[in-house]
Amino acid sequence: MIDNKHISERKSKITSSIFEPDYQIHRSIIDFLPKENSGRVLDYGAGNSPWQEQLSYDLYKKVDVSQNIFNDIDYVINPNEVVPVPDSEFDTVLLMDVLEHVPDVDFVLCESWRLLKPGGALLLSIPYL
């Protein structure tokens, strides 16, 4: 079960300022993200989707355990619940700062793999890695 403190933190506005402690890490991730069109993208654990504006894409869908401040999460699921989408639906799956929060990392990685088209890209980051 997700506690209320976690949900309220996820709903707080994210800023990208040089005064933010994670600014340099965020800049490194932005530099790493693909510059070409990423096709159909699934942001798994999207939060407030801070990476959406950094990508070029045809479709951008979001999945998370609660709605965000914009109320634009497409699939609200329970932890370790299958995303209600057919296999091989996305060209790119983002797992940005998500794995450290999930109860079963193997499940989330397998689910991400299921959702990716053959030859698709899984882009993930874990804090400080």
PDB file of N, CA and C in Angstrom, residues 10-114:
ATOM      1  N   ARG A  10       4.660  13.130  -4.480  1.00  0.00           N
ATOM      2  CA  ARG A  10       4.612  12.958  -5.934  1.00  0.00           C
ATOM      3  C   ARG A  10       3.762  14.024  -6.589  1.00  0.00           C
ATOM      4  N   LYS A  11       2.807  14.572  -5.843  1.00  0.00           N
ATOM      5  CA  LYS A  11       1.932  15.593  -6.409  1.00  0.00           C
ATOM      6  C   LYS A  11       2.518  16.994  -6.271  1.00  0.00           C
ATOM      7  N   SER A  12       3.616  17.117  -5.546  1.00  0.00           N
ATOM      8  CA  SER A  12       4.223  18.443  -5.428  1.00  0.00           C
ATOM      9  C   SER A  12       4.907  18.785  -6.749  1.00  0.00           C
ATOM     10  N   LYS A  13       4.933  20.049  -7.067  1.00  0.00           N
ATOM     11  CA  LYS A  13       5.468  20.491  -8.358  1.00  0.00           C
ATOM     12  C   LYS A  13       6.976  20.246  -8.430  1.00  0.00           C
ATOM     13  N   ILE A  14       7.433  19.727  -9.559  1.00  0.00           N
ATOM     14  CA  ILE A  14       8.845  19.493  -9.798  1.00  0.00           C
ATOM     15  C   ILE A  14       9.404  20.674 -10.569  1.00  0.00           C
ATOM     16  N   THR A  15      10.531  21.188 -10.110  1.00  0.00           N
ATOM     17  CA  THR A  15      11.171  22.289 -10.815  1.00  0.00           C
ATOM     18  C   THR A  15      12.561  21.852 -11.241  1.00  0.00           C
ATOM     19  N   SER A  16      13.091  22.510 -12.227  1.00  0.00           N
ATOM     20  CA  SER A  16      14.446  22.214 -12.686  1.00  0.00           C
ATOM     21  C   SER A  16      15.258  23.495 -12.591  1.00  0.00           C
ATOM     22  N   SER A  17      15.840  23.695 -11.462  1.00  0.00           N
ATOM     23  CA  SER A  17      16.593  24.910 -11.172  1.00  0.00           C
ATOM     24  C   SER A  17      18.024  24.547 -10.828  1.00  0.00           C
ATOM     25  N   ILE A  18      18.944  25.431 -11.144  1.00  0.00           N
ATOM     26  CA  ILE A  18      20.350  25.181 -10.783  1.00  0.00           C
ATOM     27  C   ILE A  18      20.525  25.127  -9.272  1.00  0.00           C
ATOM     28  N   PHE A  19      19.546  25.603  -8.521  1.00  0.00           N
ATOM     29  CA  PHE A  19      19.608  25.572  -7.068  1.00  0.00           C
ATOM     30  C   PHE A  19      19.056  24.274  -6.490  1.00  0.00           C
ATOM     31  N   GLU A  20      18.501  23.422  -7.334  1.00  0.00           N
ATOM     32  CA  GLU A  20      17.973  22.124  -6.920  1.00  0.00           C
ATOM     33  C   GLU A  20      19.139  21.141  -6.796  1.00  0.00           C
ATOM     34  N   PRO A  21      19.185  20.337  -5.717  1.00  0.00           N
ATOM     35  CA  PRO A  21      20.324  19.419  -5.527  1.00  0.00           C
ATOM     36  C   PRO A  21      20.534  18.435  -6.682  1.00  0.00           C
ATOM     37  N   ASP A  22      19.463  18.013  -7.348  1.00  0.00           N
ATOM     38  CA  ASP A  22      19.584  17.023  -8.414  1.00  0.00           C
ATOM     39  C   ASP A  22      19.753  17.641  -9.800  1.00  0.00           C
ATOM     40  N   TYR A  23      19.985  18.926  -9.872  1.00  0.00           N
ATOM     41  CA  TYR A  23      20.053  19.606 -11.169  1.00  0.00           C
ATOM     42  C   TYR A  23      21.085  18.968 -12.104  1.00  0.00           C
ATOM     43  N   GLN A  24      22.297  18.709 -11.634  1.00  0.00           N
ATOM     44  CA  GLN A  24      23.346  18.161 -12.486  1.00  0.00           C
ATOM     45  C   GLN A  24      22.986  16.759 -12.972  1.00  0.00           C
ATOM     46  N   ILE A  25      22.373  15.967 -12.112  1.00  0.00           N
ATOM     47  CA  ILE A  25      21.939  14.624 -12.506  1.00  0.00           C
ATOM     48  C   ILE A  25      20.872  14.733 -13.594  1.00  0.00           C
ATOM     49  N   HIS A  26      19.911  15.626 -13.403  1.00  0.00           N
ATOM     50  CA  HIS A  26      18.855  15.816 -14.411  1.00  0.00           C
ATOM     51  C   HIS A  26      19.447  16.260 -15.747  1.00  0.00           C
ATOM     52  N   ARG A  27      20.415  17.152 -15.714  1.00  0.00           N
ATOM     53  CA  ARG A  27      21.060  17.598 -16.956  1.00  0.00           C
ATOM     54  C   ARG A  27      21.747  16.418 -17.655  1.00  0.00           C
ATOM     55  N   SER A  28      22.385  15.546 -16.898  1.00  0.00           N
ATOM     56  CA  SER A  28      23.045  14.374 -17.482  1.00  0.00           C
ATOM     57  C   SER A  28      22.024  13.442 -18.130  1.00  0.00           C
ATOM     58  N   ILE A  29      20.875  13.258 -17.488  1.00  0.00           N
ATOM     59  CA  ILE A  29      19.831  12.405 -18.051  1.00  0.00           C
ATOM     60  C   ILE A  29      19.301  13.023 -19.337  1.00  0.00           C
ATOM     61  N   ILE A  30      19.050  14.314 -19.335  1.00  0.00           N
ATOM     62  CA  ILE A  30      18.559  14.995 -20.538  1.00  0.00           C
ATOM     63  C   ILE A  30      19.542  14.812 -21.682  1.00  0.00           C
ATOM     64  N   ASP A  31      20.829  14.925 -21.400  1.00  0.00           N
ATOM     65  CA  ASP A  31      21.843  14.732 -22.443  1.00  0.00           C
ATOM     66  C   ASP A  31      21.840  13.300 -22.967  1.00  0.00           C
ATOM     67  N   PHE A  32      21.476  12.336 -22.117  1.00  0.00           N
ATOM     68  CA  PHE A  32      21.455  10.921 -22.486  1.00  0.00           C
ATOM     69  C   PHE A  32      20.222  10.556 -23.326  1.00  0.00           C
ATOM     70  N   LEU A  33      19.100  11.238 -23.107  1.00  0.00           N
ATOM     71  CA  LEU A  33      17.853  10.887 -23.795  1.00  0.00           C
ATOM     72  C   LEU A  33      18.010  11.019 -25.310  1.00  0.00           C
ATOM     73  N   PRO A  34      17.330  10.154 -26.070  1.00  0.00           N
ATOM     74  CA  PRO A  34      17.462  10.188 -27.532  1.00  0.00           C
ATOM     75  C   PRO A  34      16.943  11.509 -28.111  1.00  0.00           C
ATOM     76  N   LYS A  35      17.622  11.977 -29.132  1.00  0.00           N
ATOM     77  CA  LYS A  35      17.223  13.216 -29.810  1.00  0.00           C
ATOM     78  C   LYS A  35      16.267  12.936 -30.970  1.00  0.00           C
ATOM     79  N   GLU A  36      16.282  11.698 -31.499  1.00  0.00           N
ATOM     80  CA  GLU A  36      15.383  11.333 -32.596  1.00  0.00           C
ATOM     81  C   GLU A  36      14.014  10.959 -32.032  1.00  0.00           C
ATOM     82  N   ASN A  37      13.027  10.820 -32.899  1.00  0.00           N
ATOM     83  CA  ASN A  37      11.670  10.482 -32.498  1.00  0.00           C
ATOM     84  C   ASN A  37      11.657   9.124 -31.793  1.00  0.00           C
ATOM     85  N   SER A  38      11.047   9.064 -30.623  1.00  0.00           N
ATOM     86  CA  SER A  38      10.990   7.844 -29.821  1.00  0.00           C
ATOM     87  C   SER A  38       9.729   7.022 -30.073  1.00  0.00           C
ATOM     88  N   GLY A  39       8.916   7.431 -31.057  1.00  0.00           N
ATOM     89  CA  GLY A  39       7.725   6.674 -31.423  1.00  0.00           C
ATOM     90  C   GLY A  39       6.665   6.704 -30.348  1.00  0.00           C
ATOM     91  N   ARG A  40       6.123   5.532 -30.046  1.00  0.00           N
ATOM     92  CA  ARG A  40       5.094   5.391 -29.007  1.00  0.00           C
ATOM     93  C   ARG A  40       5.812   5.162 -27.677  1.00  0.00           C
ATOM     94  N   VAL A  41       5.628   6.097 -26.735  1.00  0.00           N
ATOM     95  CA  VAL A  41       6.357   6.090 -25.469  1.00  0.00           C
ATOM     96  C   VAL A  41       5.413   5.776 -24.318  1.00  0.00           C
ATOM     97  N   LEU A  42       5.868   4.910 -23.398  1.00  0.00           N
ATOM     98  CA  LEU A  42       5.178   4.683 -22.135  1.00  0.00           C
ATOM     99  C   LEU A  42       6.092   5.149 -21.017  1.00  0.00           C
ATOM    100  N   ASP A  43       5.625   6.103 -20.234  1.00  0.00           N
ATOM    101  CA  ASP A  43       6.348   6.586 -19.062  1.00  0.00           C
ATOM    102  C   ASP A  43       5.802   5.822 -17.863  1.00  0.00           C
ATOM    103  N   TYR A  44       6.540   4.787 -17.453  1.00  0.00           N
ATOM    104  CA  TYR A  44       6.132   3.855 -16.400  1.00  0.00           C
ATOM    105  C   TYR A  44       6.604   4.426 -15.064  1.00  0.00           C
ATOM    106  N   GLY A  45       5.660   4.809 -14.204  1.00  0.00           N
ATOM    107  CA  GLY A  45       6.023   5.510 -12.969  1.00  0.00           C
ATOM    108  C   GLY A  45       6.226   6.984 -13.276  1.00  0.00           C
ATOM    109  N   ALA A  46       5.327   7.539 -14.066  1.00  0.00           N
ATOM    110  CA  ALA A  46       5.505   8.857 -14.676  1.00  0.00           C
ATOM    111  C   ALA A  46       5.577  10.014 -13.691  1.00  0.00           C
ATOM    112  N   GLY A  47       4.887   9.910 -12.561  1.00  0.00           N
ATOM    113  CA  GLY A  47       4.833  11.071 -11.679  1.00  0.00           C
ATOM    114  C   GLY A  47       4.266  12.254 -12.448  1.00  0.00           C
ATOM    115  N   ASN A  48       4.969  13.375 -12.411  1.00  0.00           N
ATOM    116  CA  ASN A  48       4.538  14.572 -13.134  1.00  0.00           C
ATOM    117  C   ASN A  48       5.174  14.673 -14.519  1.00  0.00           C
ATOM    118  N   SER A  49       5.706  13.575 -15.003  1.00  0.00           N
ATOM    119  CA  SER A  49       6.262  13.461 -16.365  1.00  0.00           C
ATOM    120  C   SER A  49       7.318  14.516 -16.701  1.00  0.00           C
ATOM    121  N   PRO A  50       8.352  14.640 -15.873  1.00  0.00           N
ATOM    122  CA  PRO A  50       9.348  15.672 -16.135  1.00  0.00           C
ATOM    123  C   PRO A  50      10.168  15.452 -17.410  1.00  0.00           C
ATOM    124  N   TRP A  51      10.144  14.237 -17.962  1.00  0.00           N
ATOM    125  CA  TRP A  51      10.959  13.946 -19.140  1.00  0.00           C
ATOM    126  C   TRP A  51      10.182  14.112 -20.436  1.00  0.00           C
ATOM    127  N   GLN A  52       8.872  14.275 -20.366  1.00  0.00           N
ATOM    128  CA  GLN A  52       8.042  14.335 -21.569  1.00  0.00           C
ATOM    129  C   GLN A  52       8.469  15.452 -22.514  1.00  0.00           C
ATOM    130  N   GLU A  53       8.743  16.608 -21.982  1.00  0.00           N
ATOM    131  CA  GLU A  53       9.114  17.739 -22.849  1.00  0.00           C
ATOM    132  C   GLU A  53      10.516  17.596 -23.435  1.00  0.00           C
ATOM    133  N   GLN A  54      11.271  16.621 -22.956  1.00  0.00           N
ATOM    134  CA  GLN A  54      12.629  16.411 -23.462  1.00  0.00           C
ATOM    135  C   GLN A  54      12.683  15.441 -24.638  1.00  0.00           C
ATOM    136  N   LEU A  55      11.559  14.799 -24.950  1.00  0.00           N
ATOM    137  CA  LEU A  55      11.526  13.774 -26.005  1.00  0.00           C
ATOM    138  C   LEU A  55      10.680  14.212 -27.186  1.00  0.00           C
ATOM    139  N   SER A  56      11.013  13.674 -28.350  1.00  0.00           N
ATOM    140  CA  SER A  56      10.162  13.778 -29.526  1.00  0.00           C
ATOM    141  C   SER A  56       9.465  12.425 -29.645  1.00  0.00           C
ATOM    142  N   TYR A  57       8.152  12.417 -29.888  1.00  0.00           N
ATOM    143  CA  TYR A  57       7.401  11.164 -29.885  1.00  0.00           C
ATOM    144  C   TYR A  57       6.132  11.309 -30.713  1.00  0.00           C
ATOM    145  N   ASP A  58       5.543  10.160 -31.058  1.00  0.00           N
ATOM    146  CA  ASP A  58       4.261  10.125 -31.749  1.00  0.00           C
ATOM    147  C   ASP A  58       3.104  10.026 -30.756  1.00  0.00           C
ATOM    148  N   LEU A  59       3.316   9.309 -29.655  1.00  0.00           N
ATOM    149  CA  LEU A  59       2.300   9.093 -28.629  1.00  0.00           C
ATOM    150  C   LEU A  59       3.020   8.987 -27.299  1.00  0.00           C
ATOM    151  N   TYR A  60       2.463   9.577 -26.253  1.00  0.00           N
ATOM    152  CA  TYR A  60       3.073   9.540 -24.925  1.00  0.00           C
ATOM    153  C   TYR A  60       1.994   9.143 -23.925  1.00  0.00           C
ATOM    154  N   LYS A  61       2.123   7.951 -23.349  1.00  0.00           N
ATOM    155  CA  LYS A  61       1.176   7.453 -22.352  1.00  0.00           C
ATOM    156  C   LYS A  61       1.890   7.344 -21.009  1.00  0.00           C
ATOM    157  N   LYS A  62       1.106   7.461 -19.919  1.00  0.00           N
ATOM    158  CA  LYS A  62       1.674   7.495 -18.576  1.00  0.00           C
ATOM    159  C   LYS A  62       0.978   6.472 -17.683  1.00  0.00           C
ATOM    160  N   VAL A  63       1.774   5.796 -16.868  1.00  0.00           N
ATOM    161  CA  VAL A  63       1.249   4.849 -15.886  1.00  0.00           C
ATOM    162  C   VAL A  63       1.885   5.165 -14.538  1.00  0.00           C
ATOM    163  N   ASP A  64       1.066   5.078 -13.485  1.00  0.00           N
ATOM    164  CA  ASP A  64       1.579   5.309 -12.132  1.00  0.00           C
ATOM    165  C   ASP A  64       0.591   4.753 -11.114  1.00  0.00           C
ATOM    166  N   VAL A  65       0.959   4.827  -9.836  1.00  0.00           N
ATOM    167  CA  VAL A  65       0.110   4.305  -8.765  1.00  0.00           C
ATOM    168  C   VAL A  65      -0.890   5.339  -8.262  1.00  0.00           C
ATOM    169  N   SER A  66      -0.789   6.578  -8.724  1.00  0.00           N
ATOM    170  CA  SER A  66      -1.753   7.624  -8.368  1.00  0.00           C
ATOM    171  C   SER A  66      -1.734   8.695  -9.448  1.00  0.00           C
ATOM    172  N   GLN A  67      -2.745   9.535  -9.443  1.00  0.00           N
ATOM    173  CA  GLN A  67      -2.756  10.662 -10.375  1.00  0.00           C
ATOM    174  C   GLN A  67      -1.684  11.663  -9.963  1.00  0.00           C
ATOM    175  N   ASN A  68      -1.284  12.499 -10.912  1.00  0.00           N
ATOM    176  CA  ASN A  68      -0.287  13.523 -10.628  1.00  0.00           C
ATOM    177  C   ASN A  68      -0.976  14.887 -10.482  1.00  0.00           C
ATOM    178  N   ILE A  69      -0.190  15.951 -10.374  1.00  0.00           N
ATOM    179  CA  ILE A  69      -0.778  17.287 -10.191  1.00  0.00           C
ATOM    180  C   ILE A  69      -1.554  17.739 -11.415  1.00  0.00           C
ATOM    181  N   PHE A  70      -1.269  17.158 -12.570  1.00  0.00           N
ATOM    182  CA  PHE A  70      -1.951  17.538 -13.808  1.00  0.00           C
ATOM    183  C   PHE A  70      -3.174  16.662 -14.095  1.00  0.00           C
ATOM    184  N   ASN A  71      -3.353  15.610 -13.279  1.00  0.00           N
ATOM    185  CA  ASN A  71      -4.452  14.667 -13.457  1.00  0.00           C
ATOM    186  C   ASN A  71      -4.465  14.077 -14.875  1.00  0.00           C
ATOM    187  N   ASP A  72      -3.259  13.722 -15.379  1.00  0.00           N
ATOM    188  CA  ASP A  72      -3.178  13.208 -16.747  1.00  0.00           C
ATOM    189  C   ASP A  72      -2.504  11.838 -16.860  1.00  0.00           C
ATOM    190  N   ILE A  73      -2.522  11.073 -15.759  1.00  0.00           N
ATOM    191  CA  ILE A  73      -2.015   9.701 -15.817  1.00  0.00           C
ATOM    192  C   ILE A  73      -3.047   8.859 -16.563  1.00  0.00           C
ATOM    193  N   ASP A  74      -2.596   8.156 -17.599  1.00  0.00           N
ATOM    194  CA  ASP A  74      -3.509   7.354 -18.424  1.00  0.00           C
ATOM    195  C   ASP A  74      -3.927   6.052 -17.748  1.00  0.00           C
ATOM    196  N   TYR A  75      -3.007   5.420 -17.015  1.00  0.00           N
ATOM    197  CA  TYR A  75      -3.276   4.134 -16.371  1.00  0.00           C
ATOM    198  C   TYR A  75      -2.838   4.221 -14.915  1.00  0.00           C
ATOM    199  N   VAL A  76      -3.802   4.261 -14.003  1.00  0.00           N
ATOM    200  CA  VAL A  76      -3.500   4.222 -12.571  1.00  0.00           C
ATOM    201  C   VAL A  76      -3.626   2.763 -12.151  1.00  0.00           C
ATOM    202  N   ILE A  77      -2.519   2.201 -11.663  1.00  0.00           N
ATOM    203  CA  ILE A  77      -2.483   0.782 -11.296  1.00  0.00           C
ATOM    204  C   ILE A  77      -1.979   0.627  -9.868  1.00  0.00           C
ATOM    205  N   ASN A  78      -2.218  -0.536  -9.289  1.00  0.00           N
ATOM    206  CA  ASN A  78      -1.626  -0.889  -8.005  1.00  0.00           C
ATOM    207  C   ASN A  78      -0.208  -1.375  -8.250  1.00  0.00           C
ATOM    208  N   PRO A  79       0.666  -1.282  -7.241  1.00  0.00           N
ATOM    209  CA  PRO A  79       2.021  -1.828  -7.416  1.00  0.00           C
ATOM    210  C   PRO A  79       1.949  -3.295  -7.854  1.00  0.00           C
ATOM    211  N   ASN A  80       2.815  -3.659  -8.771  1.00  0.00           N
ATOM    212  CA  ASN A  80       2.905  -5.022  -9.305  1.00  0.00           C
ATOM    213  C   ASN A  80       1.634  -5.479 -10.006  1.00  0.00           C
ATOM    214  N   GLU A  81       0.900  -4.545 -10.566  1.00  0.00           N
ATOM    215  CA  GLU A  81      -0.279  -4.873 -11.366  1.00  0.00           C
ATOM    216  C   GLU A  81       0.081  -4.720 -12.838  1.00  0.00           C
ATOM    217  N   VAL A  82      -0.421  -5.611 -13.661  1.00  0.00           N
ATOM    218  CA  VAL A  82      -0.182  -5.564 -15.099  1.00  0.00           C
ATOM    219  C   VAL A  82      -0.823  -4.298 -15.671  1.00  0.00           C
ATOM    220  N   VAL A  83      -0.107  -3.615 -16.540  1.00  0.00           N
ATOM    221  CA  VAL A  83      -0.635  -2.438 -17.224  1.00  0.00           C
ATOM    222  C   VAL A  83      -1.642  -2.938 -18.265  1.00  0.00           C
ATOM    223  N   PRO A  84      -2.865  -2.386 -18.291  1.00  0.00           N
ATOM    224  CA  PRO A  84      -3.900  -2.897 -19.196  1.00  0.00           C
ATOM    225  C   PRO A  84      -3.681  -2.462 -20.649  1.00  0.00           C
ATOM    226  N   VAL A  85      -2.610  -2.974 -21.226  1.00  0.00           N
ATOM    227  CA  VAL A  85      -2.206  -2.642 -22.591  1.00  0.00           C
ATOM    228  C   VAL A  85      -1.725  -3.942 -23.244  1.00  0.00           C
ATOM    229  N   PRO A  86      -2.005  -4.149 -24.527  1.00  0.00           N
ATOM    230  CA  PRO A  86      -1.514  -5.354 -25.204  1.00  0.00           C
ATOM    231  C   PRO A  86       0.020  -5.428 -25.247  1.00  0.00           C
ATOM    232  N   ASP A  87       0.536  -6.631 -25.444  1.00  0.00           N
ATOM    233  CA  ASP A  87       1.982  -6.841 -25.593  1.00  0.00           C
ATOM    234  C   ASP A  87       2.523  -6.026 -26.762  1.00  0.00           C
ATOM    235  N   SER A  88       3.797  -5.665 -26.672  1.00  0.00           N
ATOM    236  CA  SER A  88       4.541  -5.029 -27.772  1.00  0.00           C
ATOM    237  C   SER A  88       3.861  -3.764 -28.298  1.00  0.00           C
ATOM    238  N   GLU A  89       3.358  -2.943 -27.409  1.00  0.00           N
ATOM    239  CA  GLU A  89       2.595  -1.760 -27.788  1.00  0.00           C
ATOM    240  C   GLU A  89       3.457  -0.497 -27.946  1.00  0.00           C
ATOM    241  N   PHE A  90       4.641  -0.474 -27.324  1.00  0.00           N
ATOM    242  CA  PHE A  90       5.431   0.759 -27.277  1.00  0.00           C
ATOM    243  C   PHE A  90       6.827   0.589 -27.864  1.00  0.00           C
ATOM    244  N   ASP A  91       7.309   1.653 -28.497  1.00  0.00           N
ATOM    245  CA  ASP A  91       8.669   1.692 -29.027  1.00  0.00           C
ATOM    246  C   ASP A  91       9.679   2.006 -27.931  1.00  0.00           C
ATOM    247  N   THR A  92       9.239   2.779 -26.939  1.00  0.00           N
ATOM    248  CA  THR A  92      10.113   3.220 -25.857  1.00  0.00           C
ATOM    249  C   THR A  92       9.365   3.130 -24.541  1.00  0.00           C
ATOM    250  N   VAL A  93      10.019   2.583 -23.522  1.00  0.00           N
ATOM    251  CA  VAL A  93       9.484   2.591 -22.165  1.00  0.00           C
ATOM    252  C   VAL A  93      10.495   3.321 -21.293  1.00  0.00           C
ATOM    253  N   LEU A  94       9.995   4.310 -20.550  1.00  0.00           N
ATOM    254  CA  LEU A  94      10.823   5.047 -19.591  1.00  0.00           C
ATOM    255  C   LEU A  94      10.576   4.491 -18.201  1.00  0.00           C
ATOM    256  N   LEU A  95      11.649   4.199 -17.491  1.00  0.00           N
ATOM    257  CA  LEU A  95      11.613   3.819 -16.071  1.00  0.00           C
ATOM    258  C   LEU A  95      12.593   4.753 -15.364  1.00  0.00           C
ATOM    259  N   MET A  96      12.185   5.973 -15.170  1.00  0.00           N
ATOM    260  CA  MET A  96      13.081   7.000 -14.650  1.00  0.00           C
ATOM    261  C   MET A  96      12.845   7.190 -13.151  1.00  0.00           C
ATOM    262  N   ASP A  97      13.820   6.772 -12.349  1.00  0.00           N
ATOM    263  CA  ASP A  97      13.748   6.896 -10.890  1.00  0.00           C
ATOM    264  C   ASP A  97      12.509   6.184 -10.334  1.00  0.00           C
ATOM    265  N   VAL A  98      12.282   4.962 -10.821  1.00  0.00           N
ATOM    266  CA  VAL A  98      11.109   4.185 -10.428  1.00  0.00           C
ATOM    267  C   VAL A  98      11.499   2.933  -9.645  1.00  0.00           C
ATOM    268  N   LEU A  99      12.510   2.224 -10.100  1.00  0.00           N
ATOM    269  CA  LEU A  99      12.806   0.900  -9.545  1.00  0.00           C
ATOM    270  C   LEU A  99      13.107   0.906  -8.054  1.00  0.00           C
ATOM    271  N   GLU A 100      13.622   2.000  -7.527  1.00  0.00           N
ATOM    272  CA  GLU A 100      13.917   2.059  -6.096  1.00  0.00           C
ATOM    273  C   GLU A 100      12.638   2.168  -5.250  1.00  0.00           C
ATOM    274  N   HIS A 101      11.483   2.365  -5.902  1.00  0.00           N
ATOM    275  CA  HIS A 101      10.213   2.509  -5.187  1.00  0.00           C
ATOM    276  C   HIS A 101       9.301   1.291  -5.293  1.00  0.00           C
ATOM    277  N   VAL A 102       9.611   0.349  -6.160  1.00  0.00           N
ATOM    278  CA  VAL A 102       8.682  -0.756  -6.406  1.00  0.00           C
ATOM    279  C   VAL A 102       9.000  -1.951  -5.506  1.00  0.00           C
ATOM    280  N   PRO A 103       7.957  -2.706  -5.102  1.00  0.00           N
ATOM    281  CA  PRO A 103       8.193  -3.863  -4.247  1.00  0.00           C
ATOM    282  C   PRO A 103       8.819  -5.053  -4.969  1.00  0.00           C
ATOM    283  N   ASP A 104       8.653  -5.135  -6.288  1.00  0.00           N
ATOM    284  CA  ASP A 104       9.177  -6.279  -7.036  1.00  0.00           C
ATOM    285  C   ASP A 104       9.815  -5.778  -8.339  1.00  0.00           C
ATOM    286  N   VAL A 105      11.093  -5.538  -8.305  1.00  0.00           N
ATOM    287  CA  VAL A 105      11.831  -5.003  -9.452  1.00  0.00           C
ATOM    288  C   VAL A 105      11.720  -5.941 -10.651  1.00  0.00           C
ATOM    289  N   ASP A 106      11.829  -7.245 -10.416  1.00  0.00           N
ATOM    290  CA  ASP A 106      11.749  -8.212 -11.517  1.00  0.00           C
ATOM    291  C   ASP A 106      10.415  -8.106 -12.249  1.00  0.00           C
ATOM    292  N   PHE A 107       9.315  -7.943 -11.499  1.00  0.00           N
ATOM    293  CA  PHE A 107       8.003  -7.819 -12.121  1.00  0.00           C
ATOM    294  C   PHE A 107       7.955  -6.591 -13.032  1.00  0.00           C
ATOM    295  N   VAL A 108       8.418  -5.459 -12.546  1.00  0.00           N
ATOM    296  CA  VAL A 108       8.364  -4.216 -13.326  1.00  0.00           C
ATOM    297  C   VAL A 108       9.244  -4.322 -14.568  1.00  0.00           C
ATOM    298  N   LEU A 109      10.409  -4.913 -14.442  1.00  0.00           N
ATOM    299  CA  LEU A 109      11.275  -5.077 -15.618  1.00  0.00           C
ATOM    300  C   LEU A 109      10.643  -6.026 -16.637  1.00  0.00           C
ATOM    301  N   CYS A 110      10.052  -7.125 -16.164  1.00  0.00           N
ATOM    302  CA  CYS A 110       9.377  -8.060 -17.085  1.00  0.00           C
ATOM    303  C   CYS A 110       8.171  -7.399 -17.745  1.00  0.00           C
ATOM    304  N   GLU A 111       7.425  -6.611 -16.991  1.00  0.00           N
ATOM    305  CA  GLU A 111       6.263  -5.921 -17.546  1.00  0.00           C
ATOM    306  C   GLU A 111       6.716  -4.895 -18.589  1.00  0.00           C
ATOM    307  N   SER A 112       7.791  -4.196 -18.322  1.00  0.00           N
ATOM    308  CA  SER A 112       8.338  -3.238 -19.290  1.00  0.00           C
ATOM    309  C   SER A 112       8.752  -3.952 -20.568  1.00  0.00           C
ATOM    310  N   TRP A 113       9.395  -5.090 -20.420  1.00  0.00           N
ATOM    311  CA  TRP A 113       9.816  -5.890 -21.579  1.00  0.00           C
ATOM    312  C   TRP A 113       8.603  -6.356 -22.380  1.00  0.00           C
ATOM    313  N   ARG A 114       7.534  -6.768 -21.689  1.00  0.00           N
ATOM    314  CA  ARG A 114       6.302  -7.212 -22.348  1.00  0.00           C
ATOM    315  C   ARG A 114       5.692  -6.090 -23.192  1.00  0.00           C
TER     316      ARG A 114
END
